[in-house]
mmCIF file of C-alpha atoms in Angstrom:
data_model
loop_
_atom_site.group_PDB
_atom_site.id
_atom_site.type_symbol
_atom_site.label_atom_id
_atom_site.label_comp_id
_atom_site.label_asym_id
_atom_site.label_seq_id
_atom_site.Cartn_x
_atom_site.Cartn_y
_atom_site.Cartn_z
ATOM 1 C CA UNK A 1 18.387 -3.801 1.882
ATOM 2 C CA UNK A 2 17.530 -5.021 5.353
ATOM 3 C CA UNK A 3 16.468 -8.645 5.793
ATOM 4 C CA UNK A 4 13.311 -9.191 7.841
ATOM 5 C CA UNK A 5 12.323 -12.175 9.966
ATOM 6 C CA UNK A 6 10.225 -13.001 13.045
ATOM 7 C CA UNK A 7 12.455 -10.893 15.309
ATOM 8 C CA UNK A 8 12.206 -7.582 13.440
ATOM 9 C CA UNK A 9 9.301 -7.517 10.929
ATOM 10 C CA UNK A 10 7.147 -5.544 13.375
ATOM 11 C CA UNK A 11 9.559 -2.606 13.685
ATOM 12 C CA UNK A 12 8.668 0.317 11.387
ATOM 13 C CA UNK A 13 7.818 -1.693 8.258
ATOM 14 C CA UNK A 14 5.542 -1.453 5.245
ATOM 15 C CA UNK A 15 4.026 -4.650 3.866
ATOM 16 C CA UNK A 16 1.064 -5.912 1.904
ATOM 17 C CA UNK A 17 -0.459 -9.099 3.295
ATOM 18 C CA UNK A 18 -2.594 -11.277 1.033
ATOM 19 C CA UNK A 19 -5.828 -12.644 2.450
ATOM 20 C CA UNK A 20 -5.701 -16.397 2.981
ATOM 21 C CA UNK A 21 -8.914 -18.393 3.253
ATOM 22 C CA UNK A 22 -7.593 -21.934 3.438
ATOM 23 C CA UNK A 23 -5.210 -21.655 6.416
ATOM 24 C CA UNK A 24 -6.183 -23.112 9.761
ATOM 25 C CA UNK A 25 -4.547 -20.955 12.434
ATOM 26 C CA UNK A 26 -2.802 -23.295 14.896
ATOM 27 C CA UNK A 27 -3.601 -23.318 18.601
ATOM 28 C CA UNK A 28 0.069 -22.844 19.469
ATOM 29 C CA UNK A 29 0.513 -19.439 17.865
ATOM 30 C CA UNK A 30 3.936 -17.858 17.988
ATOM 31 C CA UNK A 31 2.650 -14.561 19.325
ATOM 32 C CA UNK A 32 -0.596 -12.942 20.439
ATOM 33 C CA UNK A 33 -0.733 -9.147 20.783
ATOM 34 C CA UNK A 34 -2.624 -7.045 23.337
ATOM 35 C CA UNK A 35 -5.169 -6.276 20.623
ATOM 36 C CA UNK A 36 -5.775 -10.012 20.080
ATOM 37 C CA UNK A 37 -3.935 -10.266 16.754
ATOM 38 C CA UNK A 38 -2.256 -13.639 16.342
ATOM 39 C CA UNK A 39 0.941 -14.428 14.462
ATOM 40 C CA UNK A 40 2.323 -17.685 13.128
ATOM 41 C CA UNK A 41 5.825 -17.731 11.656
ATOM 42 C CA UNK A 42 7.153 -19.953 8.910
ATOM 43 C CA UNK A 43 10.520 -20.046 7.172
ATOM 44 C CA UNK A 44 8.924 -18.233 4.229
ATOM 45 C CA UNK A 45 6.920 -15.547 6.067
ATOM 46 C CA UNK A 46 4.257 -14.744 8.636
ATOM 47 C CA UNK A 47 0.535 -15.391 8.976
ATOM 48 C CA UNK A 48 -1.432 -12.720 10.810
ATOM 49 C CA UNK A 49 -4.974 -13.167 12.102
ATOM 50 C CA UNK A 50 -6.537 -9.823 12.934
ATOM 51 C CA UNK A 51 -9.519 -7.512 12.605
ATOM 52 C CA UNK A 52 -7.423 -4.391 11.980
ATOM 53 C CA UNK A 53 -5.086 -3.539 9.133
ATOM 54 C CA UNK A 54 -3.442 -0.406 7.800
ATOM 55 C CA UNK A 55 -1.709 1.439 10.615
ATOM 56 C CA UNK A 56 -0.556 -1.249 13.036
ATOM 57 C CA UNK A 57 1.533 0.182 15.898
ATOM 58 C CA UNK A 58 4.547 1.732 14.126
ATOM 59 C CA UNK A 59 3.956 -0.214 10.885
ATOM 60 C CA UNK A 60 1.848 0.221 7.761
ATOM 61 C CA UNK A 61 0.425 -3.171 6.864
ATOM 62 C CA UNK A 62 -2.142 -3.335 4.109
ATOM 63 C CA UNK A 63 -4.419 -6.243 3.451
ATOM 64 C CA UNK A 64 -4.989 -7.275 -0.144
ATOM 65 C CA UNK A 65 -8.418 -8.675 0.545
ATOM 66 C CA UNK A 66 -10.987 -10.723 -1.300
ATOM 67 C CA UNK A 67 -14.080 -8.976 -2.680
ATOM 68 C CA UNK A 68 -16.260 -10.001 0.274
ATOM 69 C CA UNK A 69 -13.967 -8.510 2.944
ATOM 70 C CA UNK A 70 -15.532 -6.022 5.340
ATOM 71 C CA UNK A 71 -13.629 -3.700 7.670
ATOM 72 C CA UNK A 72 -13.256 -4.956 11.277
ATOM 73 C CA UNK A 73 -13.817 -8.541 10.109
ATOM 74 C CA UNK A 74 -11.275 -11.063 11.428
ATOM 75 C CA UNK A 75 -9.100 -12.138 8.511
ATOM 76 C CA UNK A 76 -5.930 -14.153 8.059
ATOM 77 C CA UNK A 77 -3.261 -12.606 5.882
ATOM 78 C CA UNK A 78 0.121 -13.920 4.790
ATOM 79 C CA UNK A 79 3.261 -12.013 3.848
ATOM 80 C CA UNK A 80 6.680 -13.291 2.844
ATOM 81 C CA UNK A 81 9.695 -11.972 4.746
ATOM 82 C CA UNK A 82 11.014 -10.476 1.504
ATOM 83 C CA UNK A 83 7.858 -8.346 1.219
ATOM 84 C CA UNK A 84 8.638 -6.219 4.300
ATOM 85 C CA UNK A 85 10.271 -2.834 3.714
ATOM 86 C CA UNK A 86 11.560 -0.163 6.086
ATOM 87 C CA UNK A 87 9.477 2.964 6.471
ATOM 88 C CA UNK A 88 11.937 5.618 7.444
ATOM 89 C CA UNK A 89 11.300 9.158 6.358
ATOM 90 C CA UNK A 90 14.334 9.620 4.115
ATOM 91 C CA UNK A 91 14.663 6.517 1.963
ATOM 92 C CA UNK A 92 12.898 6.709 -1.409
ATOM 93 C CA UNK A 93 12.071 3.071 -2.083
ATOM 94 C CA UNK A 94 8.429 3.149 -3.215
ATOM 95 C CA UNK A 95 6.669 3.899 -6.489
ATOM 96 C CA UNK A 96 2.997 4.265 -7.309
ATOM 97 C CA UNK A 97 1.267 1.767 -9.567
ATOM 98 C CA UNK A 98 -1.955 3.111 -11.101
ATOM 99 C CA UNK A 99 -4.685 0.981 -12.631
ATOM 100 C CA UNK A 100 -6.809 3.315 -14.736
ATOM 101 C CA UNK A 101 -9.508 0.711 -15.481
ATOM 102 C CA UNK A 102 -10.119 -0.044 -11.804
ATOM 103 C CA UNK A 103 -9.347 3.557 -10.777
ATOM 104 C CA UNK A 104 -6.888 2.528 -8.091
ATOM 105 C CA UNK A 105 -3.394 3.508 -7.020
ATOM 106 C CA UNK A 106 -1.140 1.201 -4.995
ATOM 107 C CA UNK A 107 2.153 1.843 -3.286
ATOM 108 C CA UNK A 108 4.744 -0.665 -4.446
ATOM 109 C CA UNK A 109 8.350 -1.282 -3.371
ATOM 110 C CA UNK A 110 10.989 -0.476 -5.966
ATOM 111 C CA UNK A 111 11.697 -3.148 -8.529
ATOM 112 C CA UNK A 112 15.179 -4.032 -9.725
ATOM 113 C CA UNK A 113 15.862 -2.545 -13.130
ATOM 114 C CA UNK A 114 12.676 -0.463 -13.211
ATOM 115 C CA UNK A 115 12.775 3.248 -14.016
ATOM 116 C CA UNK A 116 9.889 4.393 -11.808
ATOM 117 C CA UNK A 117 10.199 7.647 -9.890
ATOM 118 C CA UNK A 118 10.654 6.685 -6.234
ATOM 119 C CA UNK A 119 9.147 8.274 -3.129
ATOM 120 C CA UNK A 120 9.342 7.935 0.626
ATOM 121 C CA UNK A 121 6.365 6.129 2.144
ATOM 122 C CA UNK A 122 4.854 9.409 3.358
ATOM 123 C CA UNK A 123 5.203 11.006 -0.080
ATOM 124 C CA UNK A 124 3.675 7.933 -1.735
ATOM 125 C CA UNK A 125 0.765 7.882 0.723
ATOM 126 C CA UNK A 126 0.011 11.560 0.077
ATOM 127 C CA UNK A 127 0.155 11.062 -3.680
ATOM 128 C CA UNK A 128 -2.158 8.016 -3.589
ATOM 129 C CA UNK A 129 -4.699 10.015 -1.559
ATOM 130 C CA UNK A 130 -4.602 12.792 -4.151
ATOM 131 C CA UNK A 131 -4.950 10.256 -6.968
ATOM 132 C CA UNK A 132 -8.011 8.737 -5.257
ATOM 133 C CA UNK A 133 -9.611 12.183 -5.220
ATOM 134 C CA UNK A 134 -8.802 12.654 -8.921
ATOM 135 C CA UNK A 135 -10.571 9.348 -9.648
ATOM 136 C CA UNK A 136 -13.624 10.078 -7.450
ATOM 137 C CA UNK A 137 -14.288 13.722 -8.204
ATOM 138 C CA UNK A 138 -15.051 15.169 -11.624
ATOM 139 C CA UNK A 139 -15.565 18.888 -10.985
ATOM 140 C CA UNK A 140 -11.810 19.595 -11.205
ATOM 141 C CA UNK A 141 -11.793 18.406 -14.833
ATOM 142 C CA UNK A 142 -14.473 20.844 -16.055
ATOM 143 C CA UNK A 143 -11.821 23.389 -17.002
ATOM 144 C CA UNK A 144 -9.975 21.196 -19.498
ATOM 145 C CA UNK A 145 -10.696 20.617 -23.157
ATOM 146 C CA UNK A 146 -10.000 16.848 -23.102
ATOM 147 C CA UNK A 147 -12.600 14.393 -21.824
ATOM 148 C CA UNK A 148 -12.216 13.397 -18.179
ATOM 149 C CA UNK A 149 -10.590 9.994 -18.791
ATOM 150 C CA UNK A 150 -7.962 11.518 -21.072
ATOM 151 C CA UNK A 151 -7.116 14.394 -18.750
ATOM 152 C CA UNK A 152 -7.115 12.070 -15.729
ATOM 153 C CA UNK A 153 -4.618 9.814 -17.487
ATOM 154 C CA UNK A 154 -2.369 12.738 -18.462
ATOM 155 C CA UNK A 155 -2.437 14.388 -15.025
ATOM 156 C CA UNK A 156 -1.966 11.218 -12.975
ATOM 157 C CA UNK A 157 0.770 9.853 -15.238
ATOM 158 C CA UNK A 158 2.718 13.088 -14.913
ATOM 159 C CA UNK A 159 2.033 13.206 -11.158
ATOM 160 C CA UNK A 160 3.617 9.803 -10.492
ATOM 161 C CA UNK A 161 6.537 10.309 -12.868
ATOM 162 C CA UNK A 162 7.687 13.823 -12.001
ATOM 163 C CA UNK A 163 8.472 15.926 -8.963
ATOM 164 C CA UNK A 164 5.901 18.557 -9.923
ATOM 165 C CA UNK A 165 3.028 19.389 -7.600
ATOM 166 C CA UNK A 166 -0.520 18.481 -8.597
ATOM 167 C CA UNK A 167 -1.624 22.137 -9.065
ATOM 168 C CA UNK A 168 1.461 22.752 -11.218
ATOM 169 C CA UNK A 169 0.615 19.750 -13.414
ATOM 170 C CA UNK A 170 -3.021 20.781 -13.768
ATOM 171 C CA UNK A 171 -1.995 24.285 -14.841
ATOM 172 C CA UNK A 172 0.334 22.866 -17.490
ATOM 173 C CA UNK A 173 -2.569 21.077 -19.225
ATOM 174 C CA UNK A 174 -4.933 24.064 -19.404
#
């Protein structure tokens, strides 16, 4: 696995930054982008002060934000160098972690020793979008005998642990 640092973390990477509230961004930042994002490097990782997250140039950087975060708000996030992953189209290094209580799905990098089915970043992003729809909408579940929470669990669990398409999985439970 590639090792990331201040010279290469911004080249086609996926990372989740955690919002930091108690960090005073120094005047002598290491880098300031054209879009006014500021970066401060440490031996452990990078602080980023910005009002835009998600698709950043050729990267996919998510912000794990506090409850009071609002889009386009300037926020400081921190990520360790070890938390950056390459986002090429062929390497299957991500799995999907689903929280059924919170009705969320997150893309996670592969874990050593885990038996999760792995996807490319694009595959994982498409699957998480489909899972979000399964959590938000209910009309699709009207055709099943099980209650919606049960069928949601069955369909989503199969969806993230098999190579079957979502329509194929839905048909198998009818």
